[in-house]
Amino acid sequence: MHEHRIVNPATEEVVATVAATTPAEVDAAVARAAAAQRRWAALPPADRARLLRRFAAAVDDHREELAQLEVREAGHPVTNARWEAGNVRDLLDYAAGGVERLTGRQIPVDGGIDLTFAEPLGVVAVIAPWNFPMPVAAWGTAPALAAGNAVLLKPAEATPLTALRLAELGLAAGLPEGLFQALPGDGPVTGTALVGHPGVAKVVFTGSTETGAEIMAACARQVKPVTLELGGKSPNVVFADADVEAAAAAAPASFLDNTGQDCCARSRILVEHGVYDRFLELLEAAVKTFRAGDPAAEETRMGPLISAAHRERVRSYVPEDAPAAIRGEIPAGPGYWYPATVLEAAPEDRAAVEEIFGPVAVIMPFEDEDDAVRLANATDYGLSGSVWTRDAGRALRVSRSIAAGNLSVNSHSSVRYSTPFGGYRRSGLGRELGPDALTAFTQTKNVFLSTEEQQ
Ligand code: NDP
């Protein structure tokens, strides 16, 4: 049996060992899920909604336990981890409200009545990353279950503990046995077995663009739909007419939250040249207040990176002699710590082009609105972005000109369970969350019923 050692990234201590799911176990899990899905889809919609609300209540009752697991396996600051567990509850509640609103249409046709039905797909695989194990798992799981599907969740190798606990809570809340299973394991073994399984009707993947492209190719062979939430290199555009103090105060969290391991991190800070020096000065002071330390402490804002290997990857973007404009502080001792870093970069520098996925941002000046849009779009990604200005017309003009799926004006918010989320370009395919989230887990059946008199 193959086991993974789960390591607390803040202490480097092993906190658990978890058995990896073998391909034969994936086969058995798919069979159980398919049987459970048929029972689930046959339940009255109000009963399915009620069970999902019970699942949400169970998550709420265990919010602190789930948060503490995330502190241990992912090094998330405990205040963030509590929000993440609460987000799972909210996603389940929101999706539960959709069960009884998943209506079809009645289309006017000649000689009868035409009806459409939003039917479930069957068994859905959700492949989650290690950066936000709970929320991302629930983004796929909650609407898929609500639309009448079964879900097999493969968490990242580094962070399976909350996924396993959520599956237990779902079962205890009354979901049919097998309907929602967590299958920990390696991407190339367990993940590949799931993606290629003919009994899996859809794959929802969040992670790197490279792995997402491989999964899409594997799904293509079986004409299997995918939703992909991939990488980002999102701009934070600060115009001279903005509230520069507010923009600088908000900037640290936009690239340091979750230690920068966030697909929406605003890791390219673009500042209009007239206020560049002032902004940099204010940003430095703000970064220094973004406290890195023990994730279990209430006042901690930033934890460690997920692993030693990932820290080496992040470090490779910051050469020893790089002129760091800003450098934060980190605790001494064990743990995969990396300091908050802001680099003054040219648009073509590797650090300005590639997703670093760590607490590192680049900052550069721009001349005018056209230049800002040009720089903002100088990336293959297109997930998020922020625009800081007091001019409402400019805010909308620039938001519409940036090739990204989620823009935020005078703030850095991009993910709410009630609004659609997803990427342009190589940041993804399809949308999650929001009022249409369930639709991504249905297929339309059209039925024509003749009203002609029968002979
Ligand atoms: P991956 O994209 O490789 O992993 C994400 C998930 O996919 C994990 O559950 C992983 O399992 C699984 N997986 C990996 N390969 C396969 C496969 N062939 N078939 C099916 N599932 C697979 O990300 P990494 O963890 O390797 O991170 C590398 C980089 O990706 C990061 O540094 C970051 O830049 C980016 N990334 C972006 C994320 C985002 O939210 N946009 C999230 C995570 C990473 P396992 O954990 O076992 O490898």
XYZ file of C-alpha atoms in Angstrom, residues 54-453:
400
model
C -27.980 19.348 6.646
C -24.517 18.810 5.175
C -23.961 22.600 5.339
C -25.065 22.611 8.987
C -22.671 19.749 9.781
C -19.811 21.720 8.215
C -20.828 24.734 10.286
C -20.854 22.629 13.471
C -17.319 21.393 12.652
C -15.933 24.682 11.365
C -13.243 24.981 14.019
C -12.112 21.377 13.582
C -11.889 21.795 9.804
C -10.028 25.094 10.205
C -7.504 23.503 12.556
C -6.908 20.680 10.057
C -6.146 23.294 7.389
C -3.761 25.078 9.728
C -1.897 21.792 10.198
C -1.808 20.415 6.666
C -1.531 23.665 4.672
C -0.097 26.207 7.140
C -3.008 28.598 6.595
C -3.446 31.329 9.203
C -6.278 30.193 11.449
C -8.468 33.231 10.680
C -8.234 32.436 6.957
C -8.890 28.742 7.591
C -12.085 29.553 9.524
C -13.283 31.637 6.579
C -12.488 28.737 4.245
C -14.561 26.264 6.285
C -17.392 28.824 6.416
C -17.146 29.183 2.647
C -17.826 25.434 2.249
C -20.952 25.826 4.387
C -22.088 28.821 2.307
C -21.458 27.033 -0.993
C -23.560 24.063 0.134
C -26.374 26.328 1.352
C -26.327 28.365 -1.858
C -26.318 25.236 -4.045
C -29.144 23.715 -1.974
C -31.265 26.721 -2.960
C -30.730 25.802 -6.603
C -32.069 22.240 -6.435
C -35.705 23.303 -6.688
C -34.953 26.088 -9.179
C -33.249 23.900 -11.757
C -36.054 24.339 -14.240
C -36.269 23.404 -17.885
C -38.087 25.398 -20.553
C -41.250 25.100 -22.554
C -40.566 26.135 -26.141
C -43.366 27.107 -28.542
C -43.526 24.650 -31.451
C -46.104 23.467 -33.951
C -48.283 20.434 -33.218
C -47.397 19.839 -29.608
C -45.419 20.882 -26.577
C -41.665 21.029 -26.381
C -40.005 20.642 -22.998
C -36.392 20.724 -21.895
C -35.028 18.963 -18.816
C -31.779 19.778 -17.001
C -30.564 16.247 -16.313
C -27.527 15.345 -14.194
C -24.366 14.110 -15.888
C -23.723 11.167 -13.545
C -20.427 10.815 -11.671
C -18.286 13.970 -11.568
C -14.574 14.009 -10.647
C -13.348 17.098 -8.809
C -9.549 17.410 -8.759
C -8.459 19.989 -6.213
C -5.137 21.749 -5.571
C -3.324 22.302 -2.283
C -3.603 26.081 -2.152
C -7.288 26.313 -1.135
C -8.190 22.690 -0.410
C -11.625 23.329 1.117
C -13.143 26.156 -0.945
C -11.986 24.801 -4.293
C -13.239 21.303 -3.476
C -16.633 22.777 -2.598
C -16.839 25.006 -5.704
C -17.219 21.843 -7.778
C -18.800 19.516 -5.262
C -21.715 21.642 -3.993
C -23.336 22.520 -7.356
C -22.577 19.074 -8.818
C -24.411 17.367 -5.949
C -27.234 19.916 -6.123
C -27.726 19.174 -9.823
C -28.180 15.475 -9.008
C -24.675 14.112 -9.600
C -22.299 12.019 -7.482
C -18.857 13.479 -6.740
C -15.452 11.842 -6.434
C -13.058 14.388 -4.952
C -9.321 13.922 -5.434
C -7.535 16.316 -3.112
C -3.912 17.303 -3.673
C -1.342 14.874 -2.338
C -0.169 17.437 0.249
C -3.608 18.370 1.630
C -6.099 15.474 1.825
C -7.215 15.843 5.462
C -10.071 18.323 5.096
C -11.392 16.490 2.006
C -11.538 13.218 3.942
C -13.316 14.916 6.848
C -15.826 16.654 4.560
C -16.740 13.300 3.000
C -17.348 11.869 6.501
C -19.505 14.864 7.423
C -21.565 14.494 4.234
C -22.260 10.845 5.006
C -23.127 11.597 8.640
C -25.508 14.344 7.457
C -27.469 11.760 5.478
C -26.066 11.810 1.936
C -26.416 8.338 0.370
C -23.360 6.116 0.949
C -20.948 6.542 -1.987
C -22.470 9.799 -3.284
C -19.571 11.979 -2.172
C -16.223 10.242 -1.685
C -12.752 11.641 -1.139
C -10.036 9.703 -2.983
C -6.600 10.884 -1.867
C -3.646 9.935 -4.009
C -1.057 11.004 -6.563
C -2.116 13.059 -9.548
C -0.431 10.814 -12.121
C -1.908 7.598 -10.612
C -5.211 8.277 -8.807
C -5.937 11.456 -10.811
C -5.176 9.818 -14.147
C -7.332 6.785 -13.278
C -10.259 9.072 -12.464
C -9.912 11.308 -15.513
C -9.704 8.344 -17.898
C -12.458 6.311 -16.252
C -15.356 5.773 -18.678
C -17.765 5.937 -15.717
C -16.725 9.521 -14.912
C -18.897 11.906 -16.911
C -17.131 15.212 -16.227
C -13.883 16.506 -14.727
C -13.557 19.746 -12.771
C -9.913 20.661 -12.320
C -8.191 23.495 -10.483
C -4.423 23.745 -10.648
C -1.585 24.533 -13.009
C -2.162 25.374 -16.659
C 0.189 22.522 -17.732
C -1.704 19.820 -15.818
C -5.036 21.340 -16.881
C -4.037 21.062 -20.538
C -3.047 17.384 -20.035
C -6.376 16.639 -18.375
C -8.267 18.372 -21.160
C -6.412 16.246 -23.743
C -7.231 13.053 -21.811
C -10.901 14.081 -21.579
C -10.987 14.833 -25.308
C -10.335 11.159 -26.052
C -13.663 10.284 -24.404
C -15.443 13.516 -25.430
C -15.801 14.277 -21.733
C -16.565 17.847 -20.617
C -14.109 19.712 -18.388
C -14.116 22.860 -16.324
C -10.628 24.251 -15.803
C -9.544 26.873 -13.270
C -5.868 27.454 -13.969
C -3.046 29.866 -13.269
C -2.912 33.631 -13.236
C -0.622 36.636 -13.311
C -3.124 39.274 -12.428
C -2.542 43.029 -12.639
C -3.290 45.612 -9.962
C -3.585 48.888 -11.895
C -3.290 52.071 -9.823
C -4.093 55.358 -11.561
C -2.857 58.716 -10.261
C -6.469 59.844 -9.714
C -7.091 56.952 -7.262
C -7.150 57.104 -3.492
C -3.471 56.138 -3.488
C -3.376 55.622 0.295
C -6.262 53.142 0.106
C -4.707 51.382 -2.910
C -1.379 50.964 -1.095
C -3.054 49.792 2.106
C -5.000 47.119 0.209
C -2.147 45.924 -2.019
C -0.260 43.636 0.437
C -3.216 41.306 1.029
C -3.804 41.126 -2.733
C -0.524 39.268 -3.321
C 0.434 38.033 0.171
C -2.829 36.444 1.239
C -2.326 32.652 1.382
C 1.406 33.455 1.008
C 0.745 34.357 -2.616
C -0.387 30.796 -3.372
C -3.521 32.139 -4.962
C -4.503 31.940 -8.614
C -6.010 35.449 -8.284
C -2.939 37.018 -6.634
C -2.421 40.560 -7.934
C 1.248 39.859 -8.537
C 1.859 42.595 -11.123
C 1.443 46.039 -9.595
C 1.188 48.723 -12.287
C 1.316 52.311 -11.042
C 0.870 55.554 -13.002
C 4.281 57.237 -13.068
C 3.235 60.460 -11.299
C 2.365 58.593 -8.074
C 4.813 55.690 -8.412
C 7.347 56.818 -5.785
C 4.649 57.795 -3.295
C 2.849 54.468 -3.807
C 6.045 52.463 -3.331
C 6.767 54.276 -0.071
C 3.247 53.616 1.236
C 3.363 50.006 0.033
C 6.577 49.336 1.912
C 5.032 50.514 5.170
C 1.919 48.401 4.513
C 3.900 45.247 3.658
C 5.819 45.539 6.931
C 2.554 45.279 8.878
C 1.580 42.028 7.124
C 2.773 39.755 9.867
C 4.256 36.332 9.007
C 4.339 33.775 11.807
C 2.716 30.848 13.600
C -0.423 30.018 11.573
C -2.256 29.012 14.759
C -1.895 32.540 16.206
C -4.907 34.829 15.756
C -2.819 37.847 14.689
C -0.896 36.010 11.926
C -1.620 37.211 8.400
C 0.855 35.036 6.445
C 1.941 31.424 6.887
C 4.685 29.395 5.190
C 4.774 28.055 1.641
C 3.398 24.547 1.124
C 6.713 22.660 0.776
C 10.490 22.925 0.552
C 10.344 22.131 -3.176
C 7.844 24.915 -3.763
C 10.001 27.352 -1.791
C 12.918 26.538 -4.110
C 10.699 27.228 -7.089
C 9.633 30.602 -5.657
C 13.229 31.447 -4.771
C 14.305 30.811 -8.358
C 12.394 33.952 -9.392
C 14.355 36.159 -7.022
C 18.063 36.036 -7.854
C 20.431 36.788 -4.961
C 21.410 40.109 -6.512
C 17.872 41.104 -7.521
C 17.156 44.695 -6.498
C 14.244 43.960 -4.146
C 12.313 47.169 -3.605
C 10.626 45.695 -0.535
C 11.482 42.700 1.670
C 9.349 41.522 4.586
C 10.379 39.432 7.561
C 9.891 35.758 8.357
C 10.303 33.616 11.469
C 13.587 31.814 12.096
C 13.672 28.032 12.584
C 11.805 25.216 10.832
C 9.078 25.755 8.251
C 9.008 26.636 4.564
C 9.026 30.406 5.052
C 9.617 32.964 2.365
C 9.509 36.730 2.939
C 7.135 39.158 1.256
C 9.068 40.524 -1.706
C 8.401 43.294 -4.223
C 10.696 43.509 -7.246
C 11.058 46.469 -9.583
C 10.919 44.649 -12.903
C 10.749 45.165 -16.649
C 7.651 43.755 -18.398
C 9.650 40.970 -20.100
C 11.428 39.732 -16.936
C 10.636 36.107 -15.984
C 9.254 37.279 -12.629
C 6.866 39.610 -14.475
C 5.618 36.954 -16.877
C 5.344 33.594 -15.063
C 3.064 32.599 -12.196
C 5.334 32.502 -9.124
C 2.671 31.332 -6.649
C 4.528 32.818 -3.704
C 4.656 36.142 -1.798
C 6.451 37.896 -4.635
C 5.069 40.760 -6.715
C 6.630 42.886 -9.404
C 5.971 46.613 -9.609
C 6.371 48.851 -12.657
C 5.269 52.317 -13.748
C 2.992 53.140 -16.687
C 2.483 56.323 -18.702
C -1.238 56.598 -19.429
C -4.436 54.553 -19.773
C -3.425 52.899 -23.049
C -0.070 51.943 -21.598
C -1.759 50.535 -18.478
C -4.077 48.333 -20.558
C -1.182 47.196 -22.769
C 0.890 46.162 -19.737
C -2.088 44.588 -17.957
C -2.709 42.394 -21.007
C 0.965 41.473 -21.545
C 0.418 37.912 -20.259
C -0.965 34.601 -21.530
C -3.168 34.401 -18.448
C -6.467 36.177 -17.836
C -7.962 35.331 -14.466
C -8.366 38.489 -12.385
C -7.347 42.098 -12.052
C -7.953 45.262 -10.076
C -8.361 48.877 -11.151
C -7.914 51.761 -8.733
C -9.332 55.103 -9.897
C -11.913 57.698 -8.816
C -13.146 58.069 -12.399
C -16.112 55.694 -12.819
C -15.969 55.870 -16.627
C -12.302 54.936 -16.630
C -12.962 52.148 -14.123
C -15.424 50.487 -16.475
C -13.453 51.278 -19.650
C -10.293 49.693 -18.266
C -12.149 46.768 -16.701
C -13.717 46.007 -20.075
C -10.325 46.315 -21.817
C -8.460 43.907 -19.573
C -8.660 40.361 -20.952
C -9.598 38.614 -17.712
C -12.657 36.953 -16.220
C -12.850 38.719 -12.844
C -12.206 42.401 -12.352
C -12.492 44.423 -9.206
C -12.623 48.221 -8.902
C -11.141 49.973 -5.853
C -10.914 46.600 -4.105
C -9.391 43.190 -4.696
C -12.415 41.015 -4.330
C -12.825 38.410 -7.038
C -14.379 35.311 -5.555
C -17.873 35.211 -4.103
C -19.998 32.089 -4.077
C -22.889 34.057 -5.602
C -21.038 35.516 -8.627
C -19.457 33.742 -11.613
C -15.743 33.021 -11.538
C -13.363 31.777 -14.216
C -10.558 32.627 -16.571
C -9.937 34.050 -20.016
C -7.091 32.747 -22.179
C -4.863 30.152 -20.443
C -6.452 30.801 -17.058
C -9.260 28.408 -17.702
C -12.341 27.158 -19.383
C -15.916 27.430 -18.146
C -17.273 29.244 -15.117
C -17.858 28.174 -11.543
C -19.943 29.712 -8.737
C -22.768 32.204 -9.206
C -26.380 31.726 -10.232
C -25.530 29.394 -13.164
C -23.174 27.084 -11.266
C -25.542 24.097 -11.371
C -25.977 24.321 -15.136
C -22.353 23.267 -15.657
C -23.306 19.904 -14.125
C -26.353 19.197 -16.261
C -27.110 18.156 -19.803
C -30.189 19.353 -21.626
C -32.742 16.829 -22.744
C -35.372 17.976 -25.206
C -38.738 16.175 -25.330
C -41.426 16.901 -27.904
C -44.930 15.764 -27.021
C -47.427 15.680 -29.854
C -50.853 17.141 -29.078
C -52.346 15.895 -32.345
C -55.465 13.766 -31.902
